[in-house]
Coordinates of C-alpha atoms in Angstrom, one line a residue:
M30 CA 0.0 0.0 0.0
R31 CA 1.4 3.4 -0.9
P32 CA 1.5 5.6 2.2
I33 CA -0.3 8.7 0.9
Q34 CA -3.2 6.6 -0.4
A35 CA -3.3 4.6 2.8
V36 CA -3.5 7.7 4.9
L37 CA -6.4 9.1 2.9
C38 CA -8.2 5.8 2.9
L39 CA -7.7 5.1 6.6
G40 CA -8.5 8.6 7.6
A41 CA -11.8 8.2 5.8
L42 CA -12.4 5.0 7.6
A43 CA -11.7 6.6 11.0
L44 CA -14.0 9.6 10.2
A45 CA -16.8 7.4 9.1
S46 CA -16.6 5.3 12.2
G47 CA -16.2 8.3 14.5
C48 CA -13.3 6.7 16.2
S49 CA -10.7 9.4 17.0
S50 CA -8.3 6.9 18.5
I51 CA -7.9 5.3 15.1
A52 CA -7.6 8.7 13.3
K53 CA -4.9 9.8 15.7
G54 CA -1.5 8.7 14.5
V55 CA -2.7 7.1 11.2
T56 CA 0.2 8.6 9.2
E57 CA 2.8 7.4 11.7
A58 CA 1.3 3.9 11.8
V59 CA 1.3 3.5 8.1
L60 CA 4.8 4.7 7.6
E61 CA 6.1 2.5 10.5
Q62 CA 4.5 -0.6 8.9
S63 CA 5.3 0.1 5.3
A64 CA 8.4 -2.1 5.6
S65 CA 6.8 -4.8 7.8
E66 CA 6.4 -8.5 7.0
D67 CA 4.3 -9.5 4.1
K68 CA 0.9 -10.6 5.4
R69 CA -0.7 -11.1 2.1
Q70 CA -2.6 -14.3 1.2
C71 CA -2.3 -16.3 -2.0
H72 CA -4.4 -19.3 -2.8
I73 CA -4.9 -21.0 -6.1
D74 CA -7.8 -23.3 -6.8
G75 CA -7.9 -25.0 -10.1
P76 CA -6.0 -27.4 -12.5
A77 CA -2.4 -27.1 -13.4
W78 CA -1.4 -25.1 -16.4
D79 CA 1.6 -23.8 -18.3
G80 CA 2.4 -20.1 -18.4
L81 CA 3.8 -18.0 -21.3
E82 CA 7.3 -19.2 -20.6
T83 CA 6.4 -22.7 -21.9
A84 CA 5.3 -21.3 -25.3
L85 CA 8.5 -19.4 -25.6
K86 CA 10.6 -22.5 -24.8
K87 CA 8.8 -24.4 -27.5
Q88 CA 9.5 -21.5 -29.9
E89 CA 13.2 -21.7 -29.0
A90 CA 13.4 -25.4 -29.6
D91 CA 11.8 -25.1 -33.0
R92 CA 14.2 -22.3 -34.0
A93 CA 17.1 -24.5 -32.9
M94 CA 15.9 -27.2 -35.3
N95 CA 15.4 -24.6 -38.1
Q96 CA 11.7 -25.5 -38.0
S97 CA 8.8 -23.1 -38.4
Y98 CA 7.9 -21.7 -35.0
R99 CA 4.7 -20.5 -33.3
Q100 CA 4.7 -16.8 -32.5
L101 CA 3.3 -15.8 -29.1
K102 CA 0.8 -12.9 -29.2
V103 CA -0.7 -11.3 -26.0
V104 CA -3.7 -9.0 -26.1
M105 CA -4.2 -6.5 -23.2
V106 CA -7.6 -5.1 -22.5
H107 CA -8.0 -2.5 -19.7
G108 CA -10.9 -2.1 -17.4
I109 CA -12.9 0.8 -15.8
G110 CA -11.7 4.3 -15.7
R111 CA -9.9 6.6 -18.1
H112 CA -6.8 5.1 -19.7
L113 CA -4.1 6.6 -21.9
P114 CA -2.0 4.6 -24.4
G115 CA 0.9 3.1 -22.5
Y116 CA -1.2 2.2 -19.4
S117 CA 0.3 -1.3 -19.4
A118 CA 3.9 -0.2 -19.2
R119 CA 4.6 -1.3 -15.6
L120 CA 3.0 -4.7 -16.1
T121 CA 4.6 -5.2 -19.4
E122 CA 8.1 -4.3 -18.2
K123 CA 7.9 -6.7 -15.3
L124 CA 6.4 -9.5 -17.4
M125 CA 9.1 -9.2 -20.1
H126 CA 11.8 -9.2 -17.5
E127 CA 10.3 -12.4 -16.1
L128 CA 10.3 -13.9 -19.6
N129 CA 13.8 -12.9 -20.4
L130 CA 12.7 -10.6 -23.3
D131 CA 15.1 -7.7 -23.0
V132 CA 15.0 -6.3 -26.6
R133 CA 12.0 -4.2 -27.8
S134 CA 11.1 -2.5 -31.0
E135 CA 12.1 1.2 -30.9
N136 CA 8.6 2.2 -31.8
A137 CA 5.1 0.7 -31.5
K138 CA 2.8 0.1 -34.4
E139 CA -0.2 2.4 -33.7
I140 CA -3.5 1.4 -35.4
I141 CA -6.7 3.5 -35.0
L142 CA -9.3 0.8 -35.1
S143 CA -12.1 1.1 -37.7
D144 CA -15.3 -1.0 -37.7
P145 CA -18.9 -0.4 -38.7
D146 CA -20.0 -0.8 -35.0
I147 CA -17.5 1.9 -34.0
G148 CA -18.7 4.3 -36.6
D149 CA -17.5 7.9 -36.7
G150 CA -17.5 8.4 -33.0
P151 CA -14.6 8.2 -30.5
T152 CA -12.1 5.6 -31.6
A153 CA -9.9 3.0 -29.9
L154 CA -6.2 2.7 -30.4
L155 CA -4.2 -0.6 -30.7
R156 CA -0.5 -0.3 -29.9
V157 CA 1.7 -3.3 -30.8
W158 CA 5.2 -3.8 -29.5
R159 CA 7.6 -6.5 -30.5
Y160 CA 9.8 -8.1 -27.8
T161 CA 12.7 -10.5 -28.3
N162 CA 15.7 -11.7 -26.4
K163 CA 19.3 -10.6 -27.4
A164 CA 19.9 -13.9 -29.1
A165 CA 16.6 -13.5 -31.1
T166 CA 15.5 -17.0 -30.2
R167 CA 12.2 -16.0 -28.6
E168 CA 9.6 -13.4 -29.7
L169 CA 6.4 -12.0 -28.3
L170 CA 4.0 -9.5 -29.8
F171 CA 2.1 -7.4 -27.2
Y172 CA -1.1 -5.8 -28.3
E173 CA -2.3 -3.0 -25.9
L174 CA -5.9 -1.9 -26.6
T175 CA -7.1 1.5 -25.3
W176 CA -10.9 1.6 -25.6
S177 CA -11.7 4.1 -22.9
P178 CA -12.3 7.1 -25.2
I179 CA -15.5 5.4 -26.3
A180 CA -16.7 5.2 -22.7
E181 CA -15.5 8.7 -21.9
E182 CA -17.8 10.1 -24.6
A183 CA -20.8 8.3 -23.0
K184 CA -20.0 9.8 -19.5
K185 CA -20.5 13.4 -20.6
P186 CA -24.0 13.6 -18.8
I187 CA -22.2 13.4 -15.4
D188 CA -19.2 15.7 -16.3
Y189 CA -21.0 18.5 -14.4
D190 CA -20.7 16.5 -11.2
D191 CA -16.9 16.8 -11.3
S192 CA -16.9 20.6 -11.8
V193 CA -15.9 23.0 -9.1
E194 CA -19.5 24.2 -8.8
Q195 CA -20.3 20.8 -7.3
S196 CA -17.0 19.5 -5.9
Y197 CA -16.2 22.5 -3.7
R198 CA -19.3 21.8 -1.6
R199 CA -18.0 18.3 -0.6
T200 CA -15.6 17.4 2.1
V201 CA -12.1 16.3 0.9
I202 CA -12.6 12.6 1.5
N203 CA -16.1 12.5 0.0
N204 CA -14.9 14.4 -3.0
L205 CA -12.1 11.9 -3.6
A206 CA -14.7 9.1 -3.2
K207 CA -17.1 10.8 -5.6
G208 CA -14.3 11.4 -8.2
F209 CA -13.4 7.7 -8.0
F210 CA -17.0 6.7 -8.4
N211 CA -17.6 9.0 -11.4
A212 CA -14.5 7.9 -13.2
R213 CA -14.9 4.2 -12.9
V214 CA -18.3 2.8 -11.7
P215 CA -20.4 4.2 -14.6
D216 CA -18.3 2.2 -17.1
A217 CA -20.3 -1.0 -16.1
L218 CA -23.6 0.8 -16.8
I219 CA -22.2 2.1 -20.1
Y220 CA -21.0 -1.3 -21.2
L221 CA -24.5 -2.8 -20.6
G222 CA -26.1 -0.1 -22.7
A223 CA -25.8 1.2 -26.3
T224 CA -22.0 1.8 -25.9
R225 CA -21.5 -2.0 -25.6
R226 CA -21.4 -2.4 -29.4
P227 CA -18.5 -0.1 -30.1
I228 CA -16.5 -1.4 -27.1
L229 CA -16.9 -5.0 -28.3
A230 CA -16.0 -3.9 -31.8
S231 CA -12.7 -2.5 -30.6
V232 CA -11.8 -5.8 -28.9
R233 CA -13.0 -7.7 -31.9
Q234 CA -10.7 -5.6 -34.2
A235 CA -7.8 -6.0 -31.8
T236 CA -8.1 -9.8 -31.8
C237 CA -8.6 -9.7 -35.6
W238 CA -5.3 -7.9 -36.1
A239 CA -3.5 -10.3 -33.7
T240 CA -4.7 -13.2 -35.9
S241 CA -4.2 -11.6 -39.3
A242 CA -0.6 -10.5 -39.5
D243 CA 2.9 -10.8 -38.2
W244 CA 5.0 -7.8 -37.1
N245 CA 6.2 -6.9 -40.6
E246 CA 2.7 -7.1 -42.1
L247 CA 1.0 -4.8 -39.5
P248 CA 0.4 -1.2 -40.6
D249 CA 2.7 1.2 -38.9
S250 CA 0.0 3.8 -38.2
G251 CA -3.3 5.2 -39.4
K252 CA -6.9 4.1 -39.3
H253 CA -7.6 0.6 -40.5
E254 CA -10.2 -2.1 -40.4
C255 CA -9.3 -5.8 -40.1
N256 CA -11.3 -8.2 -42.3
L257 CA -12.8 -10.9 -40.0
L258 CA -13.4 -13.1 -43.1
D259 CA -9.9 -12.8 -44.5
P260 CA -8.7 -16.4 -45.3
K261 CA -5.2 -15.3 -44.3
R262 CA -6.3 -15.3 -40.7
L263 CA -6.6 -19.1 -40.8
K264 CA -2.8 -19.6 -41.0
Y265 CA -2.0 -17.3 -38.1
L266 CA -4.8 -18.7 -35.9
K267 CA -3.5 -22.2 -36.5
D268 CA 0.2 -21.5 -36.3
D269 CA 0.5 -19.0 -33.4
D270 CA -0.1 -19.1 -29.6
Y271 CA -2.5 -16.5 -28.0
A272 CA -3.2 -15.2 -24.6
F273 CA -5.4 -12.4 -23.2
L274 CA -4.6 -10.1 -20.2
S275 CA -7.6 -8.1 -18.9
H276 CA -8.5 -5.9 -15.9
S277 CA -11.8 -5.3 -14.2
I278 CA -14.7 -4.9 -16.8
G279 CA -12.2 -5.8 -19.5
S280 CA -12.5 -9.4 -18.5
R281 CA -16.2 -9.4 -19.4
V282 CA -15.5 -7.6 -22.6
V283 CA -13.0 -10.3 -23.7
I284 CA -15.3 -13.2 -22.9
D285 CA -18.2 -11.5 -24.7
T286 CA -16.0 -10.8 -27.7
L287 CA -14.7 -14.4 -28.0
Q288 CA -18.3 -15.6 -27.7
Q289 CA -19.4 -13.2 -30.4
Q290 CA -16.6 -14.3 -32.8
A291 CA -17.4 -17.9 -32.2
E292 CA -21.1 -17.4 -32.9
F293 CA -20.2 -15.4 -36.0
A294 CA -18.2 -18.3 -37.3
V295 CA -21.1 -20.6 -36.7
S296 CA -23.5 -18.3 -38.6
Q297 CA -21.4 -18.3 -41.7
T298 CA -21.6 -20.9 -44.4
T299 CA -18.4 -20.2 -46.3
Q300 CA -15.5 -22.5 -46.5
T301 CA -13.3 -20.0 -44.6
A302 CA -15.8 -20.1 -41.7
A303 CA -15.8 -23.9 -41.6
Q304 CA -12.0 -23.9 -41.5
F305 CA -12.1 -21.3 -38.7
R306 CA -14.4 -23.4 -36.6
E307 CA -12.2 -26.5 -37.1
I308 CA -9.1 -24.6 -36.1
S309 CA -10.7 -22.8 -33.2
G310 CA -12.2 -26.1 -31.9
N311 CA -8.6 -27.3 -31.2
K312 CA -7.3 -24.0 -29.9
Q313 CA -6.6 -23.1 -26.3
Y314 CA -7.3 -19.5 -25.3
P315 CA -5.9 -18.6 -21.8
V316 CA -7.4 -15.4 -20.3
F317 CA -5.7 -13.9 -17.3
M318 CA -8.4 -11.7 -15.6
L319 CA -7.1 -9.2 -13.0
A320 CA -9.7 -7.9 -10.6
N321 CA -12.2 -10.2 -12.2
Q322 CA -15.9 -9.0 -12.4
L323 CA -17.6 -11.8 -14.3
P324 CA -20.2 -12.6 -11.7
L325 CA -21.1 -8.9 -11.2
L326 CA -21.5 -8.2 -14.9
Q327 CA -23.6 -11.4 -15.3
L328 CA -26.4 -9.8 -13.3
G329 CA -29.4 -9.2 -15.5
Q330 CA -27.8 -10.7 -18.6
P331 CA -29.3 -13.6 -20.5
I332 CA -27.8 -17.0 -20.0
P333 CA -26.2 -18.5 -23.2
K334 CA -28.4 -20.7 -25.2
V335 CA -26.0 -23.6 -24.7
H336 CA -25.0 -24.1 -21.1
G337 CA -24.7 -26.8 -18.5
Q338 CA -23.3 -29.3 -21.1
I339 CA -19.5 -28.8 -20.9
A340 CA -18.9 -32.6 -20.6
D341 CA -21.0 -33.3 -23.7
Y342 CA -19.1 -30.7 -25.8
C343 CA -15.6 -30.8 -24.4
R344 CA -14.7 -34.3 -23.4
P345 CA -13.6 -36.7 -26.2
G346 CA -16.4 -39.1 -26.8
G347 CA -19.1 -36.5 -25.7
Q348 CA -22.2 -36.5 -27.9
F349 CA -21.6 -33.0 -29.1
Y350 CA -17.7 -33.0 -29.1
A351 CA -17.5 -32.3 -32.9
N352 CA -19.6 -29.1 -32.4
R353 CA -17.4 -27.3 -29.8
L354 CA -16.3 -23.8 -30.7
M355 CA -13.0 -23.8 -28.8
G356 CA -10.5 -26.3 -27.6
G357 CA -10.6 -24.5 -24.3
L358 CA -11.4 -21.1 -22.8
N359 CA -8.9 -21.2 -19.9
I360 CA -9.9 -18.5 -17.4
K361 CA -7.4 -17.5 -14.7
A362 CA -9.5 -15.2 -12.4
F363 CA -7.4 -13.1 -10.0
S364 CA -9.4 -11.6 -7.2
D365 CA -8.4 -9.7 -4.0
P366 CA -11.0 -10.2 -1.3
N367 CA -10.5 -6.6 -0.1
D368 CA -11.4 -5.2 -3.5
L369 CA -14.9 -3.9 -3.4
L370 CA -15.2 -4.3 -7.2
S371 CA -13.9 -7.8 -7.7
Y372 CA -15.6 -11.2 -7.3
G373 CA -14.3 -14.7 -7.0
I374 CA -16.0 -17.2 -9.4
P375 CA -18.2 -19.9 -7.9
P376 CA -17.3 -23.5 -8.9
K377 CA -20.4 -24.0 -11.1
F378 CA -20.3 -20.6 -12.8
A379 CA -18.8 -21.9 -16.0
D380 CA -21.5 -24.5 -16.4
D381 CA -24.4 -22.2 -15.5
Y382 CA -23.4 -18.9 -17.2
L383 CA -20.8 -19.6 -19.9
D384 CA -21.4 -21.2 -23.3
S385 CA -20.6 -24.9 -23.0
R386 CA -19.3 -24.9 -26.6
M387 CA -16.3 -22.7 -25.6
C388 CA -15.2 -25.4 -23.2
P389 CA -14.5 -23.1 -20.3
T390 CA -12.3 -24.0 -17.3
I391 CA -11.8 -21.7 -14.3
T392 CA -8.9 -21.2 -11.9
N393 CA -9.6 -18.9 -9.0
I394 CA -6.5 -17.1 -7.8
T395 CA -7.4 -15.4 -4.5
L396 CA -4.6 -13.1 -3.3
N397 CA -4.0 -9.8 -1.6
V398 CA -2.2 -7.3 -3.8
S399 CA -2.2 -4.7 -1.0
N400 CA -0.5 -5.5 2.3
P401 CA -2.9 -5.0 5.3
V402 CA -1.9 -2.4 7.9
S403 CA -2.7 -3.0 11.5
L404 CA -4.2 -0.1 13.4
A405 CA -5.3 -0.6 17.0
G406 CA -5.3 -4.3 16.4
I407 CA -7.5 -4.0 13.2
D408 CA -6.1 -4.9 9.8
V409 CA -7.2 -2.4 7.1
V410 CA -6.5 -2.2 3.4
N411 CA -6.9 0.5 0.8
P412 CA -9.7 -0.9 -1.5
G413 CA -8.5 1.2 -4.4
E414 CA -5.1 -0.4 -4.2
A415 CA -6.7 -3.8 -3.9
H416 CA -8.5 -3.2 -7.2
S417 CA -5.6 -1.8 -9.3
G418 CA -2.3 -2.9 -7.7
Y419 CA -1.8 -6.1 -9.7
D420 CA 0.9 -4.7 -11.9
Y421 CA 3.1 -4.2 -8.8
D422 CA 2.8 -7.8 -7.6
D423 CA 5.6 -10.2 -8.4
R424 CA 3.4 -13.2 -7.7
V425 CA 0.9 -12.1 -10.3
I426 CA 3.6 -11.7 -12.9
A427 CA 5.2 -15.1 -12.0
I428 CA 1.8 -16.9 -12.3
I429 CA 1.1 -15.3 -15.8
A430 CA 4.7 -16.0 -17.0
R431 CA 5.3 -19.5 -15.5
G432 CA 1.9 -21.0 -14.7
V433 CA 1.1 -23.3 -11.8
G434 CA 1.9 -27.0 -11.2
G435 CA 4.1 -27.3 -14.3
P436 CA 7.9 -27.6 -14.8
D437 CA 8.3 -23.9 -15.2
E438 CA 6.4 -22.8 -12.1
A439 CA 8.3 -20.1 -10.2
Q440 CA 9.8 -20.8 -6.8
L441 CA 8.1 -17.6 -5.6
I442 CA 4.7 -19.2 -6.2
K443 CA 5.8 -22.5 -4.5
D444 CA 6.9 -20.5 -1.4
K445 CA 4.2 -17.8 -1.2
C446 CA 1.0 -19.5 -2.5
T447 CA -1.0 -22.6 -1.6
W448 CA -2.5 -24.6 -4.5
M449 CA -5.6 -26.8 -4.4
H450 CA -5.4 -29.0 -7.5
T451 CA -8.8 -29.6 -8.9
V452 CA -9.8 -32.3 -11.5
P453 CA -13.0 -32.6 -13.5
S454 CA -16.0 -34.2 -11.8
R455 CA -17.0 -37.6 -13.2

């Protein structure tokens, strides 16, 4: 927890409770405990899986044999609040260090995304960086999507509430809280309304570019639309490895986009669509969800037409196995129990609320990204830090990079986390 934020948060807690004994000395207590022992929990509940490191090792082995190799492509989708291009810099830097990727393209490719559902309104930006190691034996393309300008336009009706005319009438703490609320919470309402279509279109276009070109084929800049029905996508979809990183509401957006694309392929009768379904039916899609909100954003939403039939669609020998849409939608849901805007995923959520044809599996990763501070014998945590502090956490980076339960698992995870290995029910 950063001291200034902790002081504000704990001060607000003290004022709200009317407890002057807690308020007194808050600053000193926070500063004294900033270097205290790490009290944070970390528990993993799910099957074993490989991290991004495993894909890069396979890539190195193929290159050593002068064979064609699978590129690794990672798509980042942010969550609630205003974001500027480059928002993923801290997370990316730590992740690339963990993956021994210490060479980066000097400039990013910057594509302004075009799509009929985006229209002529505010646009989203896709920045693509190329990372390698010094020996050029491993390569990762990182696609950072910034879609928040679309949501910012939709939040104009509440701009007045942030003006001095309104804010100066509030207490300092309440004004900070109202500013946080106005900047972030409305995004969930916006996504469930008319703005949902352009937001989904931006993620659809980002994933389309990831599956349509290598580094040299991507446009350097400008406004472009990716053709979802381009047969060239089949080669990249088949030959490359993909992963998604998402935060907050971005997790729901990613899942909805993948569902939309799968259903689009089902609705088409072309040979390309048939090939797409065949390839995707054998493809694994890991999605690392930071500050996961899937249960919250399921409220009031329709349940997929095909649900409760994962075994029939996803296990070899199942009666609908040939009709699956994905080889596996592998959800890794990171949640901090102290985050007011994050939710763990119940065991039956995948069966009850996700499309069985996507073959979803869920791993719950319950961990504290903010260290509790003890005041008068009470542990308190900054909820804002608990929602957005994932890119500071070495355990989060290690789990994404090296997985859990496999040969590449980081020693840090073995030392700092407990793991309950789950297996499919019979």
